[in-house]
Coordinates of C-alpha atoms in Angstrom, one line a residue:
Chain K
M1098 CA -137.0 -42.1 -95.3
S1099 CA -140.5 -40.8 -95.4
E1100 CA -139.1 -37.5 -96.0
R1101 CA -137.3 -38.7 -99.3
V1102 CA -140.6 -40.5 -100.5
D1103 CA -142.7 -37.2 -100.2
V1104 CA -139.8 -35.3 -102.3
D1105 CA -140.3 -37.9 -104.8
R1106 CA -144.1 -37.5 -105.0
R1107 CA -143.2 -33.8 -105.5
A1108 CA -141.1 -34.4 -108.5
F1109 CA -143.5 -36.9 -109.9
L1110 CA -145.9 -34.0 -110.2
Q1111 CA -143.5 -31.7 -111.5
C1112 CA -142.6 -33.7 -114.6
M1113 CA -146.0 -35.7 -115.2
A1114 CA -145.9 -36.8 -118.9
W1115 CA -148.9 -36.6 -121.4
T1116 CA -149.0 -38.3 -124.7
G1117 CA -151.2 -38.3 -127.7
T1118 CA -152.4 -41.6 -129.2
G1119 CA -150.3 -43.8 -130.8
L1120 CA -146.8 -43.4 -129.5
L1121 CA -144.2 -46.2 -128.6
W1122 CA -142.4 -45.6 -125.2
S1123 CA -139.1 -46.9 -124.4
V1124 CA -136.7 -46.4 -121.7
S1125 CA -133.2 -46.0 -122.5
G1126 CA -130.6 -45.1 -119.6
G1127 CA -133.7 -43.7 -117.7
V1128 CA -134.9 -41.5 -120.2
L1129 CA -138.4 -41.7 -121.5
S1130 CA -138.6 -41.0 -125.2
S1131 CA -141.5 -41.6 -127.8
R1132 CA -141.8 -41.8 -131.4
P1133 CA -144.7 -42.5 -133.9
I1134 CA -145.9 -46.4 -133.9
G1135 CA -145.0 -46.0 -137.9
A1136 CA -141.3 -45.6 -136.8
E1137 CA -141.4 -49.4 -135.3
A1138 CA -140.2 -51.1 -138.5
A1139 CA -137.0 -49.0 -137.9
E1140 CA -136.4 -51.1 -134.9
A1141 CA -136.6 -54.4 -136.6
A1142 CA -132.5 -54.8 -136.6
G1143 CA -132.8 -54.9 -132.6
P1144 CA -132.9 -57.9 -130.2
P1145 CA -135.7 -60.0 -130.7
A1146 CA -138.7 -59.6 -128.4
T1147 CA -139.0 -62.4 -125.8
F1148 CA -142.5 -62.0 -125.2
S1149 CA -145.5 -59.6 -125.1
F1150 CA -148.5 -59.3 -122.7
A1151 CA -151.5 -56.9 -122.9
Q1152 CA -153.4 -54.6 -120.4
I1153 CA -157.3 -53.8 -120.6
S1154 CA -158.7 -51.6 -117.8
D1155 CA -161.8 -50.1 -116.6
S1156 CA -164.4 -52.0 -118.7
H1157 CA -167.1 -50.7 -116.3
L1158 CA -169.7 -53.0 -117.6
G1159 CA -173.3 -51.9 -116.4
F1160 CA -172.6 -48.3 -117.2
K1161 CA -175.4 -46.7 -119.0
G1162 CA -174.7 -43.1 -118.9
E1163 CA -174.3 -40.6 -121.9
A1164 CA -170.6 -40.9 -121.9
N1165 CA -171.0 -44.3 -123.6
R1166 CA -174.3 -45.9 -124.3
D1167 CA -172.9 -49.3 -125.1
V1168 CA -169.8 -50.2 -123.0
L1169 CA -170.1 -53.8 -123.8
A1170 CA -169.7 -53.1 -127.7
T1171 CA -166.6 -51.1 -126.8
F1172 CA -165.2 -53.7 -124.8
Q1173 CA -166.0 -56.2 -127.3
T1174 CA -163.9 -53.8 -129.7
A1175 CA -160.9 -54.1 -127.2
I1176 CA -160.9 -57.8 -127.0
A1177 CA -161.1 -58.1 -130.6
R1178 CA -158.0 -55.7 -130.8
I1179 CA -156.3 -57.8 -128.6
R1180 CA -157.0 -61.2 -130.6
A1181 CA -155.5 -59.5 -133.5
L1182 CA -152.2 -58.6 -132.0
D1183 CA -149.2 -60.0 -133.6
P1184 CA -147.2 -61.7 -131.7
K1185 CA -150.1 -63.2 -129.7
P1186 CA -149.8 -61.9 -126.0
A1187 CA -149.0 -64.7 -123.7
F1188 CA -151.3 -63.3 -121.2
L1189 CA -153.7 -60.4 -120.5
I1190 CA -153.8 -58.3 -117.4
H1191 CA -157.2 -56.6 -116.3
T1192 CA -156.6 -53.5 -113.9
G1193 CA -159.9 -53.4 -112.6
D1194 CA -163.3 -51.7 -112.5
I1195 CA -164.4 -54.7 -114.5
T1196 CA -168.1 -53.8 -113.5
H1197 CA -169.7 -50.4 -113.3
A1198 CA -172.1 -50.8 -110.0
Q1199 CA -171.7 -54.7 -109.3
K1200 CA -174.9 -55.4 -110.9
A1201 CA -175.9 -58.9 -111.1
G1202 CA -174.4 -60.8 -114.1
A1203 CA -171.8 -58.1 -115.0
F1204 CA -168.8 -60.3 -114.0
D1205 CA -170.0 -63.1 -115.8
T1206 CA -170.4 -60.9 -119.0
A1207 CA -166.8 -59.8 -118.7
R1208 CA -165.4 -63.1 -118.1
Q1209 CA -167.3 -64.6 -121.0
A1210 CA -166.3 -62.1 -123.5
L1211 CA -162.6 -62.2 -122.6
Q1212 CA -162.5 -65.8 -123.2
S1213 CA -162.6 -65.0 -127.1
A1214 CA -159.3 -62.6 -126.3
G1215 CA -157.4 -65.8 -127.5
V1216 CA -155.1 -65.6 -124.8
E1217 CA -154.4 -68.6 -122.4
R1218 CA -155.1 -66.6 -119.2
T1219 CA -156.3 -63.3 -117.8
F1220 CA -155.2 -62.0 -114.5
Y1221 CA -157.3 -59.5 -112.6
V1222 CA -157.1 -56.8 -109.9
P1223 CA -160.1 -55.2 -108.5
G1224 CA -161.1 -51.5 -108.9
E1225 CA -163.4 -49.9 -106.4
H1226 CA -166.3 -50.5 -108.6
D1227 CA -165.8 -54.1 -108.2
V1228 CA -165.9 -54.3 -104.4
F1229 CA -167.9 -51.2 -103.1
A1230 CA -171.2 -52.9 -102.7
D1231 CA -170.2 -55.9 -100.5
G1232 CA -166.4 -55.3 -99.4
G1233 CA -165.2 -57.7 -102.0
A1234 CA -167.0 -60.8 -101.2
E1235 CA -168.3 -61.6 -104.7
Y1236 CA -164.8 -60.5 -106.3
L1237 CA -162.7 -62.4 -104.1
E1238 CA -164.8 -65.5 -104.4
R1239 CA -164.7 -65.6 -108.4
F1240 CA -161.3 -64.2 -109.3
A1241 CA -159.2 -64.6 -105.8
T1242 CA -159.1 -68.5 -106.3
D1243 CA -155.5 -69.3 -107.5
P1244 CA -154.3 -68.9 -104.9
P1245 CA -157.4 -68.2 -102.7
G1246 CA -156.9 -65.0 -100.6
R1247 CA -157.4 -61.3 -100.7
G1248 CA -156.7 -60.8 -104.2
W1249 CA -153.0 -60.0 -104.3
Q1250 CA -150.8 -62.3 -106.4
S1251 CA -147.2 -62.8 -107.8
F1252 CA -146.1 -65.2 -110.9
D1253 CA -143.0 -65.4 -112.8
Y1254 CA -142.9 -65.3 -116.7
R1255 CA -139.6 -66.2 -118.6
G1256 CA -137.6 -64.3 -116.0
V1257 CA -140.2 -61.4 -115.2
H1258 CA -141.5 -61.2 -111.9
F1259 CA -145.0 -60.0 -112.1
V1260 CA -147.0 -58.7 -108.8
G1261 CA -150.8 -58.0 -109.0
L1262 CA -151.7 -55.5 -105.9
V1263 CA -155.2 -54.6 -104.5
N1264 CA -155.4 -50.7 -103.2
V1265 CA -159.2 -50.6 -103.2
L1266 CA -160.5 -52.8 -100.3
T1267 CA -159.2 -50.7 -97.4
Y1268 CA -161.3 -47.6 -98.4
K1269 CA -162.1 -45.4 -95.2
A1270 CA -164.0 -42.3 -95.0
G1271 CA -161.7 -39.4 -96.1
G1272 CA -159.2 -41.9 -97.3
V1273 CA -157.7 -42.9 -100.8
G1274 CA -156.3 -45.8 -102.4
N1275 CA -154.3 -47.9 -99.6
L1276 CA -152.5 -51.4 -99.4
G1277 CA -152.5 -52.1 -96.0
A1278 CA -149.9 -53.4 -93.8
E1279 CA -150.7 -57.2 -94.4
Q1280 CA -150.3 -56.7 -98.3
L1281 CA -147.0 -54.8 -97.6
E1282 CA -145.6 -57.3 -95.6
W1283 CA -146.6 -60.0 -98.1
L1284 CA -144.9 -57.7 -100.6
E1285 CA -141.6 -57.5 -98.8
R1286 CA -141.5 -61.4 -98.3
D1287 CA -142.4 -62.2 -102.0
V1288 CA -139.5 -60.2 -103.5
A1289 CA -136.9 -60.6 -100.6
G1290 CA -135.1 -63.7 -102.6
L1291 CA -135.2 -62.3 -106.0
A1292 CA -132.1 -60.9 -107.6
S1293 CA -132.0 -57.6 -108.0
S1294 CA -131.5 -57.9 -111.9
T1295 CA -134.8 -59.5 -112.1
P1296 CA -137.3 -57.2 -114.1
I1297 CA -140.4 -56.5 -112.1
V1298 CA -143.8 -55.7 -113.6
V1299 CA -146.3 -54.5 -110.9
F1300 CA -150.1 -54.0 -111.8
A1301 CA -153.0 -52.6 -109.5
H1302 CA -156.0 -50.5 -109.9
V1303 CA -155.3 -46.9 -108.4
P1304 CA -152.1 -45.2 -109.4
L1305 CA -149.3 -46.1 -107.1
W1306 CA -147.9 -42.5 -107.5
A1307 CA -149.6 -39.2 -106.4
V1308 CA -151.4 -38.4 -109.7
Y1309 CA -153.9 -36.2 -108.3
P1310 CA -154.6 -36.6 -104.4
Q1311 CA -157.6 -34.1 -104.6
W1312 CA -159.5 -36.6 -106.7
G1313 CA -158.3 -39.6 -104.8
W1314 CA -155.9 -40.4 -107.6
V1315 CA -153.2 -41.8 -105.1
T1316 CA -152.5 -44.7 -103.1
D1317 CA -151.3 -43.3 -99.6
D1318 CA -148.8 -46.1 -98.6
A1319 CA -147.5 -46.9 -102.0
G1320 CA -144.2 -45.3 -101.0
R1321 CA -143.6 -48.3 -98.9
A1322 CA -144.3 -50.6 -101.7
L1323 CA -142.0 -48.9 -103.9
G1324 CA -139.2 -49.1 -101.3
Y1325 CA -139.2 -52.8 -101.5
L1326 CA -138.8 -52.4 -105.1
K1327 CA -136.0 -49.8 -105.4
R1328 CA -132.8 -52.1 -105.2
F1329 CA -134.4 -53.6 -108.8
G1330 CA -132.9 -52.6 -111.9
S1331 CA -136.2 -52.6 -113.8
V1332 CA -139.8 -51.8 -112.5
T1333 CA -142.8 -51.3 -114.5
V1334 CA -146.1 -50.2 -112.7
L1335 CA -149.3 -50.6 -114.6
N1336 CA -152.4 -48.8 -113.6
G1337 CA -156.3 -48.0 -114.3
H1338 CA -158.4 -45.8 -112.5
I1339 CA -158.1 -42.6 -114.2
H1340 CA -159.2 -43.4 -117.8
Q1341 CA -156.2 -41.7 -119.3
I1342 CA -152.4 -42.2 -120.1
M1343 CA -149.7 -40.7 -118.0
Q1344 CA -146.3 -41.8 -117.6
K1345 CA -143.6 -41.1 -115.1
V1346 CA -140.0 -42.3 -114.6
E1347 CA -138.6 -42.2 -111.1
G1348 CA -135.2 -43.7 -110.8
N1349 CA -135.4 -47.3 -112.1
V1350 CA -139.4 -47.3 -112.0
T1351 CA -141.5 -46.5 -115.0
F1352 CA -145.5 -45.9 -114.2
H1353 CA -148.2 -46.1 -116.6
T1354 CA -151.6 -45.5 -116.4
A1355 CA -154.1 -47.0 -119.0
R1356 CA -157.0 -45.8 -120.8
S1357 CA -160.3 -47.2 -120.3
T1358 CA -162.4 -49.2 -122.7
A1359 CA -165.6 -47.7 -121.2
F1360 CA -165.2 -43.7 -121.3
P1361 CA -162.5 -41.1 -120.7
Q1362 CA -162.2 -39.1 -117.6
P1363 CA -161.2 -35.2 -117.3
A1364 CA -157.8 -34.6 -116.9
P1365 CA -156.7 -33.8 -113.2
G1366 CA -158.3 -30.6 -112.1
A1367 CA -160.0 -29.8 -115.5
A1368 CA -163.5 -30.4 -114.0
P1369 CA -165.2 -29.6 -110.6
A1370 CA -164.9 -33.6 -110.2
P1371 CA -163.8 -36.8 -111.7
G1372 CA -166.2 -39.1 -113.7
P1373 CA -167.5 -40.1 -116.9
M1374 CA -166.6 -37.4 -119.3
K1375 CA -168.8 -36.7 -122.5
V1376 CA -167.0 -36.4 -125.9
P1377 CA -168.5 -36.1 -129.3
A1378 CA -169.7 -39.6 -130.3
D1379 CA -167.4 -39.9 -133.4
T1380 CA -164.6 -39.3 -131.1
L1381 CA -165.2 -41.8 -128.4
R1382 CA -163.3 -44.6 -129.7
G1383 CA -160.3 -42.4 -130.1
V1384 CA -159.9 -41.8 -126.2
L1385 CA -160.4 -45.6 -125.2
G1386 CA -157.8 -48.1 -126.0
I1387 CA -155.8 -51.1 -124.9
R1388 CA -152.2 -51.7 -124.1
E1389 CA -149.3 -54.1 -125.6
L1390 CA -146.1 -54.7 -123.7
T1391 CA -143.2 -56.4 -125.1
Y1392 CA -140.3 -57.5 -122.9
A1393 CA -137.1 -58.0 -124.8
A1394 CA -134.2 -59.8 -123.2
G1395 CA -131.3 -57.5 -122.8
R1396 CA -133.5 -54.4 -122.7
D1397 CA -133.8 -52.1 -119.4
A1398 CA -137.4 -51.7 -119.8
L1399 CA -140.4 -53.0 -121.7
A1400 CA -141.7 -51.4 -124.7
V1401 CA -145.2 -50.0 -124.2
V1402 CA -147.7 -49.6 -126.9
D1403 CA -150.9 -47.9 -126.4
R1404 CA -153.6 -48.2 -129.2
T1405 CA -156.9 -46.5 -129.3
L1406 CA -160.0 -48.3 -130.4
A1407 CA -160.8 -45.9 -133.3
Chain J
M817 CA -228.6 -31.3 -85.6
G818 CA -227.6 -33.6 -88.6
T819 CA -226.6 -30.4 -90.1
S820 CA -224.2 -29.5 -87.4
K821 CA -222.8 -33.0 -87.4
A822 CA -222.3 -32.6 -91.1
I823 CA -220.5 -29.3 -90.5
L824 CA -218.3 -30.8 -87.8
T825 CA -217.3 -33.7 -90.0
T826 CA -216.3 -31.2 -92.8
I827 CA -214.4 -29.2 -90.5
V828 CA -212.4 -32.2 -89.2
T829 CA -212.0 -33.5 -92.5
M830 CA -210.5 -30.2 -93.6
A831 CA -208.2 -30.0 -90.9
A832 CA -206.8 -33.7 -91.5
L833 CA -206.3 -32.7 -94.9
L834 CA -204.3 -29.6 -94.0
L835 CA -202.3 -31.6 -91.8
V836 CA -201.4 -34.4 -94.5
A837 CA -200.6 -31.4 -96.6
S838 CA -198.2 -29.8 -94.4
V839 CA -196.4 -33.0 -93.5
G840 CA -195.9 -33.6 -97.2
A841 CA -194.5 -30.1 -97.6
A842 CA -192.0 -30.7 -94.8
A843 CA -190.9 -34.0 -96.6
E844 CA -190.4 -32.3 -99.6
S845 CA -188.6 -29.2 -98.1
A846 CA -184.7 -29.0 -98.8
G847 CA -183.9 -29.6 -95.1
T848 CA -184.5 -33.4 -95.5
R849 CA -183.1 -34.2 -99.0
V850 CA -179.2 -34.4 -99.6
E851 CA -178.2 -33.9 -103.4
I852 CA -175.2 -35.8 -104.4
K853 CA -173.7 -34.0 -107.3
A854 CA -170.0 -33.4 -108.8
H855 CA -168.8 -36.1 -106.0
G856 CA -170.2 -33.9 -103.2
F857 CA -173.1 -34.1 -100.7
D858 CA -174.5 -30.5 -101.3
V859 CA -175.6 -30.4 -97.3
P860 CA -172.2 -31.8 -96.0
E861 CA -173.9 -31.2 -92.3
L862 CA -177.7 -31.8 -91.8
T863 CA -179.4 -31.2 -88.6
V864 CA -182.8 -32.6 -88.4
P865 CA -185.5 -34.0 -85.3
V866 CA -185.8 -37.4 -84.5
G867 CA -187.8 -39.4 -86.5
T868 CA -187.0 -37.4 -89.7
T869 CA -186.6 -39.3 -93.0
V870 CA -183.6 -38.1 -95.0
T871 CA -183.4 -38.8 -98.9
W872 CA -180.2 -38.8 -100.7
I873 CA -180.6 -38.6 -104.4
N874 CA -177.5 -39.2 -106.9
H875 CA -177.2 -36.7 -109.8
D876 CA -173.8 -37.8 -110.9
D877 CA -173.0 -40.6 -113.6
D878 CA -170.8 -42.0 -111.2
P879 CA -172.5 -44.5 -108.7
H880 CA -172.2 -43.5 -105.3
T881 CA -173.2 -45.0 -101.8
V882 CA -174.3 -43.3 -98.6
T883 CA -172.5 -45.4 -95.8
S884 CA -172.2 -44.6 -92.1
T885 CA -168.8 -44.9 -90.7
D886 CA -170.1 -47.0 -87.7
N887 CA -172.5 -49.2 -89.6
A888 CA -175.6 -47.3 -88.4
F889 CA -176.8 -47.5 -92.2
R890 CA -175.8 -48.6 -95.6
S891 CA -177.2 -47.7 -98.8
P892 CA -176.8 -49.8 -101.7
G893 CA -175.1 -48.3 -105.0
L894 CA -177.0 -45.4 -106.1
D895 CA -177.0 -45.3 -110.1
T896 CA -177.7 -42.0 -111.7
D897 CA -180.8 -40.4 -110.5
E898 CA -181.4 -43.3 -107.9
T899 CA -182.8 -42.4 -104.5
W900 CA -182.2 -43.6 -101.1
A901 CA -184.1 -42.8 -97.6
F902 CA -183.2 -43.5 -94.1
T903 CA -185.4 -42.6 -91.3
F904 CA -183.7 -41.3 -88.1
T905 CA -185.2 -42.7 -84.9
R906 CA -182.4 -42.0 -82.3
P907 CA -180.5 -38.9 -81.5
G908 CA -176.9 -38.7 -82.5
T909 CA -174.2 -37.4 -84.8
Y910 CA -174.0 -40.0 -88.1
P911 CA -170.9 -39.5 -90.0
Y912 CA -171.0 -41.3 -93.4
Y913 CA -169.0 -41.5 -96.7
C914 CA -169.0 -42.8 -100.1
T915 CA -167.3 -46.4 -100.3
L916 CA -166.4 -45.7 -103.8
H917 CA -165.1 -42.0 -103.4
P918 CA -164.2 -41.8 -99.8
L919 CA -163.3 -38.4 -99.9
M920 CA -166.8 -37.8 -100.3
T921 CA -168.1 -37.3 -96.5
G922 CA -171.1 -36.0 -94.6
T923 CA -172.9 -35.9 -91.2
V924 CA -176.5 -36.2 -90.0
I925 CA -177.2 -34.7 -86.5
V926 CA -180.3 -35.8 -85.0
R927 CA -181.6 -33.7 -82.3
S928 CA -184.1 -35.1 -79.6
G929 CA -187.5 -33.2 -79.6
S930 CA -188.2 -30.8 -82.3

């Protein structure tokens, strides 16, 4: 079993897909394909969308470096873009690194700004920047209240089962992203009673596939989580952390990493280390963005549209 | 008599000044300073005599921490250009890492005597 997971991970790396901006991704019969957003109108004859939701990630409020001197401004632009989406997203998912260095007031600033997104509710999972200073005490007190716990959560929306996972609270020296036994046992119980035809959406900060382990862009026990999801016909996994778009299809599982609203990071291995990457000021907003996801009844997978802030 | 006392005072003062200067130079030497850059500690294994104050400085745009794996010390988040210092008063081996980037690890080895 574990051997098979390792083979899968190698396969992940061999066929990592890179995209430019403004592409609509969809899955048909397990094959990932893309076309320019302008071609969306041609799809109008398809089945009507049941609902859409939005993903925002890596806002890093409090960052003051050269890569973006005003991360609050780009965050507010991202929120304005979400507010302008038509149809209106049912809810918003923030996939972590809300703050840059957990400085006082940053969480409040984020929450207040997100109130203007015009969505009924925002679901959060933490990034390591949200929990490193105090082991997650402040984050959990603010965000893990409904239900109170360790930050992981699940909910159902119009027949789709959503699962938010936390993979940044058990960092150890020399380690990488990790879910931990307690959360994995919870996940196994959480999905046990669901029909295999239930569409699943998983969201977490650090990618649940081996994007680039040398930089810690991996969750070491994700294989076990994905094992519990293997029987489901449609699984969509949404991550942040790496501040760039990557997709990967593995059986019925489609992985998507998101852009940041704050600054880009280098492509894997393209720099000595990960971290904020400086780009010419007039191109910055072209590498930041938000994501809109649409679930259409009767389709195999969610339609995913990434939009830049340019 | 008064003259020799003045000379003695001068010599003592000069000696004291020299001592202060040498201590200052030691504190500034590379041996007690760890530079954090490109997600790494530039001296991953540092050996110092007991009583030494080690200073870490973060040159990255990412924040980092200097966190002992066995709770001997724990820095706050160090933003760009921020420093943090810790004085090692007991001999021993002190492994540490960054709680944001746990692949960043280092060790301070503190020897008794000088």
